């Protein structure tokens, strides 16, 4: 219980900083930087925690890295759109229901209290997404869709991590972060190359149209010289986002370790619903720092979501 709840709060804080960072730089960059900073933390923890390297641990960790990369990208993107206080709880409820559904399909049976909790969770999803007050920030259909996708993939991440060998320590998480960072930085590199190619083609077309013009020749020769000067300016604009991404990635890796320890000590279903309480950290920070407003209907939905999670944890 302590590991799950602590991990949930740390997850919430990580999502808050990641969502803020995604407003300053793209969600892809935030995910990549977060994965790299989290990997550094996990490598530092490896000598302390230990762990047996095996094909199963690395393979499952890599698979969780793929689902995690997609999940965090969608999550940070939807949190950047906002409002955090609505989208974060919605993602959490979905992320809890996916592992629970997987357990039922595998033959697990819940007591009556468990099915009652699932019913409350479904009602909570509806209430949290319902914004009757025009003064409240209304989530877009795109943001809601990304939140559902992120929650589903987080659930897949929990299922895969739960399957890792008990003696593997943080090895699966290291594989997770390595794959995560590789995918994200590769995607960023490909997109940057495509953008650069389009820019060169556009520039070549302009120069061709202005061929023979002294003005065009002077402009072309001075262009490259001005590019380096613009780089420090871009880095300065990205600096706040980069710092927030590092903070978010470090917190996310810390939460992953806590959740992994909780999964090794307890059941997947219990840890899934405890982890789903992470919006508490996001909502607290969003309310205090961003002054986001929560309507009474949404407040009821949040209470029902937390109540459902607590009921599931008691099963």
Short mmCIF file of C-alpha atoms in Angstrom, two decimals:
data_model
loop_
_atom_site.label_atom_id
_atom_site.label_comp_id
_atom_site.label_asym_id
_atom_site.label_seq_id
_atom_site.Cartn_x
_atom_site.Cartn_y
_atom_site.Cartn_z
CA UNK A 1 0.00 0.00 0.00
CA UNK A 2 2.79 2.44 0.92
CA UNK A 3 4.77 1.69 -2.25
CA UNK A 4 1.69 2.00 -4.45
CA UNK A 5 0.40 5.24 -2.98
CA UNK A 6 3.84 6.86 -2.86
CA UNK A 7 4.52 5.81 -6.42
CA UNK A 8 1.16 7.23 -7.48
CA UNK A 9 1.90 10.64 -5.98
CA UNK A 10 5.33 10.72 -7.62
CA UNK A 11 3.73 9.74 -10.94
CA UNK A 12 1.30 12.63 -10.57
CA UNK A 13 4.10 15.10 -9.98
CA UNK A 14 6.01 13.71 -12.98
CA UNK A 15 2.96 14.13 -15.22
CA UNK A 16 2.46 17.70 -14.04
CA UNK A 17 6.01 18.76 -14.90
CA UNK A 18 5.93 16.75 -18.13
CA UNK A 19 2.68 18.40 -19.19
CA UNK A 20 4.06 21.86 -18.47
CA UNK A 21 7.26 21.05 -20.36
CA UNK A 22 5.23 19.87 -23.37
CA UNK A 23 3.74 23.36 -23.60
CA UNK A 24 7.22 24.79 -24.11
CA UNK A 25 8.74 22.06 -26.27
CA UNK A 26 7.03 19.22 -28.11
CA UNK A 27 5.68 16.16 -26.28
CA UNK A 28 8.12 14.00 -28.28
CA UNK A 29 11.10 15.99 -27.01
CA UNK A 30 9.79 15.86 -23.44
CA UNK A 31 9.34 12.08 -23.64
CA UNK A 32 12.82 11.58 -25.11
CA UNK A 33 14.56 13.82 -22.58
CA UNK A 34 12.56 12.28 -19.75
CA UNK A 35 13.50 8.77 -20.87
CA UNK A 36 17.20 9.69 -21.03
CA UNK A 37 17.23 11.36 -17.62
CA UNK A 38 15.31 8.44 -16.11
CA UNK A 39 17.79 5.99 -17.63
CA UNK A 40 20.66 7.81 -15.94
CA UNK A 41 18.90 7.48 -12.57
CA UNK A 42 18.20 3.76 -13.08
CA UNK A 43 21.83 3.06 -14.06
CA UNK A 44 22.93 4.77 -10.85
CA UNK A 45 20.49 2.60 -8.87
CA UNK A 46 21.53 -0.70 -10.49
CA UNK A 47 24.62 -1.29 -8.28
CA UNK A 48 22.46 -0.67 -5.21
CA UNK A 49 19.36 -2.67 -6.15
CA UNK A 50 21.08 -5.37 -8.17
CA UNK A 51 19.29 -7.51 -10.74
CA UNK A 52 19.82 -10.56 -12.92
CA UNK A 53 20.17 -9.90 -16.64
CA UNK A 54 18.16 -12.41 -18.68
CA UNK A 55 16.55 -12.61 -22.11
CA UNK A 56 13.10 -12.59 -20.51
CA UNK A 57 13.80 -9.53 -18.36
CA UNK A 58 15.29 -7.52 -21.23
CA UNK A 59 12.61 -8.58 -23.73
CA UNK A 60 9.70 -7.77 -21.45
CA UNK A 61 11.38 -4.54 -20.43
CA UNK A 62 11.82 -3.58 -24.08
CA UNK A 63 8.15 -4.35 -24.83
CA UNK A 64 7.10 -2.21 -21.89
CA UNK A 65 9.36 0.52 -23.26
CA UNK A 66 7.42 0.60 -26.53
CA UNK A 67 4.04 0.86 -24.79
CA UNK A 68 5.48 3.31 -22.28
CA UNK A 69 6.91 5.58 -24.98
CA UNK A 70 3.56 5.78 -26.74
CA UNK A 71 1.69 6.21 -23.46
CA UNK A 72 3.84 9.04 -22.13
CA UNK A 73 3.84 10.84 -25.49
CA UNK A 74 0.04 10.76 -25.59
CA UNK A 75 -0.23 11.67 -21.91
CA UNK A 76 2.08 14.69 -22.09
CA UNK A 77 0.42 15.83 -25.31
CA UNK A 78 -3.07 15.73 -23.82
CA UNK A 79 -1.91 17.36 -20.58
CA UNK A 80 -0.33 20.13 -22.64
CA UNK A 81 -3.74 20.76 -24.21
CA UNK A 82 -5.43 20.54 -20.80
CA UNK A 83 -7.13 20.83 -18.51
CA UNK A 84 -4.87 18.63 -16.38
CA UNK A 85 -7.42 18.26 -13.58
CA UNK A 86 -9.81 16.44 -15.95
CA UNK A 87 -7.57 14.53 -18.34
CA UNK A 88 -5.25 13.13 -15.69
CA UNK A 89 -8.03 11.37 -13.68
CA UNK A 90 -9.60 10.04 -16.86
CA UNK A 91 -6.29 8.52 -17.91
CA UNK A 92 -5.86 7.03 -14.45
CA UNK A 93 -9.22 5.25 -14.38
CA UNK A 94 -8.60 3.74 -17.82
CA UNK A 95 -5.10 2.64 -16.78
CA UNK A 96 -6.58 0.79 -13.80
CA UNK A 97 -9.37 -0.89 -15.73
CA UNK A 98 -7.09 -2.39 -18.41
CA UNK A 99 -5.09 -4.61 -15.99
CA UNK A 100 -8.30 -5.52 -14.16
CA UNK A 101 -9.92 -6.57 -17.44
CA UNK A 102 -6.85 -8.61 -18.31
CA UNK A 103 -7.13 -10.37 -14.97
CA UNK A 104 -10.80 -11.21 -15.52
CA UNK A 105 -10.02 -12.57 -19.00
CA UNK A 106 -7.30 -14.75 -17.48
CA UNK A 107 -9.86 -16.26 -15.12
CA UNK A 108 -9.64 -13.97 -12.11
CA UNK A 109 -12.93 -13.39 -10.34
CA UNK A 110 -13.77 -10.34 -8.26
CA UNK A 111 -15.97 -10.34 -5.15
CA UNK A 112 -19.17 -8.24 -5.20
CA UNK A 113 -17.25 -5.26 -3.79
CA UNK A 114 -14.94 -5.36 -6.81
CA UNK A 115 -17.76 -5.19 -9.33
CA UNK A 116 -19.37 -2.37 -7.37
CA UNK A 117 -16.07 -0.50 -7.51
CA UNK A 118 -15.86 -0.99 -11.27
CA UNK A 119 -19.36 0.46 -11.62
CA UNK A 120 -18.36 3.50 -9.58
CA UNK A 121 -15.25 3.89 -11.71
CA UNK A 122 -17.32 3.98 -14.90
CA UNK A 123 -19.65 6.61 -13.40
CA UNK A 124 -16.58 8.59 -12.33
CA UNK A 125 -15.26 8.61 -15.91
CA UNK A 126 -18.54 10.13 -17.13
CA UNK A 127 -18.70 12.75 -14.38
CA UNK A 128 -15.06 13.77 -14.69
CA UNK A 129 -15.48 14.33 -18.44
CA UNK A 130 -18.77 16.20 -18.02
CA UNK A 131 -18.37 20.00 -17.82
CA UNK A 132 -21.75 21.72 -17.37
CA UNK A 133 -20.26 25.03 -16.25
CA UNK A 134 -19.35 27.29 -19.17
CA UNK A 135 -16.70 28.96 -17.03
CA UNK A 136 -14.82 25.71 -16.61
CA UNK A 137 -12.17 24.62 -19.08
CA UNK A 138 -13.73 22.06 -21.46
CA UNK A 139 -11.48 19.25 -22.77
CA UNK A 140 -11.53 18.77 -26.53
CA UNK A 141 -12.47 15.49 -28.20
CA UNK A 142 -8.84 15.15 -29.32
CA UNK A 143 -7.56 15.55 -25.76
CA UNK A 144 -10.09 13.03 -24.43
CA UNK A 145 -9.13 10.50 -27.12
CA UNK A 146 -5.42 10.91 -26.30
CA UNK A 147 -6.18 10.48 -22.58
CA UNK A 148 -8.03 7.20 -23.23
CA UNK A 149 -5.17 5.99 -25.43
CA UNK A 150 -2.57 6.94 -22.83
CA UNK A 151 -4.51 5.19 -20.06
CA UNK A 152 -4.86 2.00 -22.10
CA UNK A 153 -1.14 1.90 -22.88
CA UNK A 154 -0.21 2.58 -19.25
CA UNK A 155 -2.35 -0.44 -18.35
CA UNK A 156 -0.42 -2.51 -20.90
CA UNK A 157 2.84 -1.25 -19.38
CA UNK A 158 1.75 -2.46 -15.92
CA UNK A 159 0.73 -5.87 -17.26
CA UNK A 160 4.07 -6.40 -19.02
CA UNK A 161 6.19 -5.19 -16.09
CA UNK A 162 4.26 -7.51 -13.78
CA UNK A 163 5.39 -10.45 -15.94
CA UNK A 164 9.11 -9.72 -15.46
CA UNK A 165 11.23 -12.16 -13.41
CA UNK A 166 11.28 -11.46 -9.68
CA UNK A 167 15.10 -11.56 -9.56
CA UNK A 168 15.59 -9.03 -12.37
CA UNK A 169 15.65 -5.94 -10.14
CA UNK A 170 15.57 -2.74 -12.18
CA UNK A 171 16.93 -4.48 -15.30
CA UNK A 172 13.50 -4.44 -17.06
CA UNK A 173 13.18 -0.72 -16.33
CA UNK A 174 16.64 -0.06 -17.78
CA UNK A 175 15.62 -1.91 -20.94
CA UNK A 176 12.36 0.03 -20.89
CA UNK A 177 14.09 3.40 -20.75
CA UNK A 178 16.70 2.45 -23.32
CA UNK A 179 14.07 1.45 -25.88
CA UNK A 180 11.92 4.43 -24.93
CA UNK A 181 14.75 6.93 -25.42
CA UNK A 182 15.91 5.26 -28.65
CA UNK A 183 12.44 5.36 -30.17
CA UNK A 184 11.83 8.96 -29.21
CA UNK A 185 15.21 10.37 -30.29
CA UNK A 186 15.01 8.40 -33.56
CA UNK A 187 11.56 9.82 -34.24
CA UNK A 188 12.77 13.33 -33.47
CA UNK A 189 15.79 12.85 -35.75
CA UNK A 190 13.65 11.60 -38.64
CA UNK A 191 11.20 14.46 -38.28
CA UNK A 192 14.05 16.98 -38.08
CA UNK A 193 15.66 15.50 -41.22
CA UNK A 194 12.39 15.71 -43.12
CA UNK A 195 11.87 19.31 -42.01
CA UNK A 196 15.43 20.20 -43.01
CA UNK A 197 14.95 18.61 -46.42
CA UNK A 198 11.77 20.59 -47.00
CA UNK A 199 13.54 23.78 -45.93
CA UNK A 200 16.45 23.13 -48.32
CA UNK A 201 14.09 22.48 -51.21
CA UNK A 202 12.20 25.67 -50.47
CA UNK A 203 15.44 27.65 -50.21
CA UNK A 204 16.72 26.15 -53.45
CA UNK A 205 13.52 27.15 -55.22
CA UNK A 206 13.82 30.72 -53.95
CA UNK A 207 17.47 30.95 -55.04
CA UNK A 208 16.63 29.55 -58.46
CA UNK A 209 13.95 32.19 -58.93
CA UNK A 210 16.38 34.90 -57.87
CA UNK A 211 19.35 33.58 -59.90
CA UNK A 212 21.60 36.30 -61.26
CA UNK A 213 20.46 38.80 -58.64
CA UNK A 214 23.26 40.39 -56.60
CA UNK A 215 20.88 40.83 -53.68
CA UNK A 216 19.96 37.17 -53.73
CA UNK A 217 23.64 36.20 -53.90
CA UNK A 218 24.51 38.35 -50.91
CA UNK A 219 21.57 36.98 -48.92
CA UNK A 220 22.53 33.41 -49.73
CA UNK A 221 26.13 33.92 -48.64
CA UNK A 222 25.14 35.59 -45.39
CA UNK A 223 22.49 32.99 -44.52
CA UNK A 224 24.76 30.28 -43.09
CA UNK A 225 26.69 32.81 -41.01
CA UNK A 226 23.53 33.90 -39.23
CA UNK A 227 22.40 30.36 -38.42
CA UNK A 228 24.83 29.70 -35.53
CA UNK A 229 23.83 32.98 -33.95
CA UNK A 230 20.25 31.81 -33.83
CA UNK A 231 21.12 28.53 -32.09
CA UNK A 232 21.77 30.07 -28.64
CA UNK A 233 18.46 31.87 -28.96
CA UNK A 234 16.61 28.61 -29.62
CA UNK A 235 18.39 26.90 -26.73
CA UNK A 236 17.46 29.78 -24.44
CA UNK A 237 13.81 29.44 -25.41
CA UNK A 238 13.92 25.68 -24.86
CA UNK A 239 15.85 25.85 -21.58
CA UNK A 240 12.82 26.00 -19.23
CA UNK A 241 11.16 23.14 -21.06
CA UNK A 242 14.33 21.07 -20.98
CA UNK A 243 14.73 21.50 -17.23
CA UNK A 244 11.11 20.57 -16.60
CA UNK A 245 11.46 17.51 -18.86
CA UNK A 246 14.49 16.33 -16.87
CA UNK A 247 12.59 16.77 -13.61
CA UNK A 248 9.58 14.92 -15.00
CA UNK A 249 11.69 12.07 -16.36
CA UNK A 250 13.56 11.63 -13.09
CA UNK A 251 10.33 11.59 -11.10
CA UNK A 252 8.73 9.15 -13.55
CA UNK A 253 11.67 6.73 -13.25
CA UNK A 254 11.46 6.97 -9.45
CA UNK A 255 7.76 6.14 -9.59
CA UNK A 256 8.50 3.19 -11.89
CA UNK A 257 10.89 1.75 -9.31
CA UNK A 258 8.31 2.13 -6.53
CA UNK A 259 5.59 0.50 -8.65
CA UNK A 260 7.92 -2.35 -9.65
CA UNK A 261 8.70 -3.04 -6.00
CA UNK A 262 4.99 -2.93 -5.24
CA UNK A 263 4.20 -5.40 -8.03
CA UNK A 264 6.85 -7.77 -6.68
CA UNK A 265 5.33 -7.51 -3.20
CA UNK A 266 1.63 -7.62 -4.13
CA UNK A 267 -0.94 -8.28 -6.84
CA UNK A 268 -1.28 -6.57 -10.21
CA UNK A 269 -4.93 -5.60 -9.66
CA UNK A 270 -4.20 -3.91 -6.34
CA UNK A 271 -1.14 -2.08 -7.62
CA UNK A 272 -3.02 -0.99 -10.74
CA UNK A 273 -5.72 0.78 -8.76
CA UNK A 274 -3.26 2.24 -6.29
CA UNK A 275 -1.21 3.59 -9.18
CA UNK A 276 -4.42 5.03 -10.64
CA UNK A 277 -4.51 7.47 -7.72
CA UNK A 278 -1.68 9.47 -9.32
CA UNK A 279 -4.02 12.31 -10.42
CA UNK A 280 -3.96 13.45 -6.80
CA UNK A 281 -0.43 14.74 -7.29
CA UNK A 282 -1.26 16.33 -10.65
CA UNK A 283 -4.47 17.95 -9.42
CA UNK A 284 -2.85 19.39 -6.31
CA UNK A 285 -0.02 20.97 -8.32
CA UNK A 286 -2.41 22.15 -11.08
CA UNK A 287 -4.74 23.76 -8.54
CA UNK A 288 -1.94 25.43 -6.58
CA UNK A 289 0.33 26.54 -9.43
CA UNK A 290 -2.04 26.88 -12.41
CA UNK A 291 -5.22 27.84 -10.51
CA UNK A 292 -7.25 25.34 -12.54
CA UNK A 293 -10.91 25.30 -11.53
CA UNK A 294 -12.80 22.09 -10.77
CA UNK A 295 -16.61 22.12 -11.00
CA UNK A 296 -18.78 20.41 -8.34
CA UNK A 297 -19.77 17.68 -10.82
CA UNK A 298 -16.14 16.98 -11.62
CA UNK A 299 -15.34 17.01 -7.91
CA UNK A 300 -17.93 14.29 -7.35
CA UNK A 301 -16.41 12.32 -10.20
CA UNK A 302 -12.94 12.61 -8.67
CA UNK A 303 -14.23 11.49 -5.28
CA UNK A 304 -15.97 8.50 -6.87
CA UNK A 305 -12.80 7.62 -8.79
CA UNK A 306 -10.70 7.66 -5.63
CA UNK A 307 -13.42 5.77 -3.73
CA UNK A 308 -13.51 3.10 -6.43
CA UNK A 309 -9.72 2.80 -6.34
CA UNK A 310 -9.76 2.44 -2.55
CA UNK A 311 -12.49 -0.23 -2.73
CA UNK A 312 -10.51 -2.19 -5.31
CA UNK A 313 -7.42 -1.96 -3.15
CA UNK A 314 -9.32 -3.63 -0.30
CA UNK A 315 -10.23 -6.69 -2.37
#
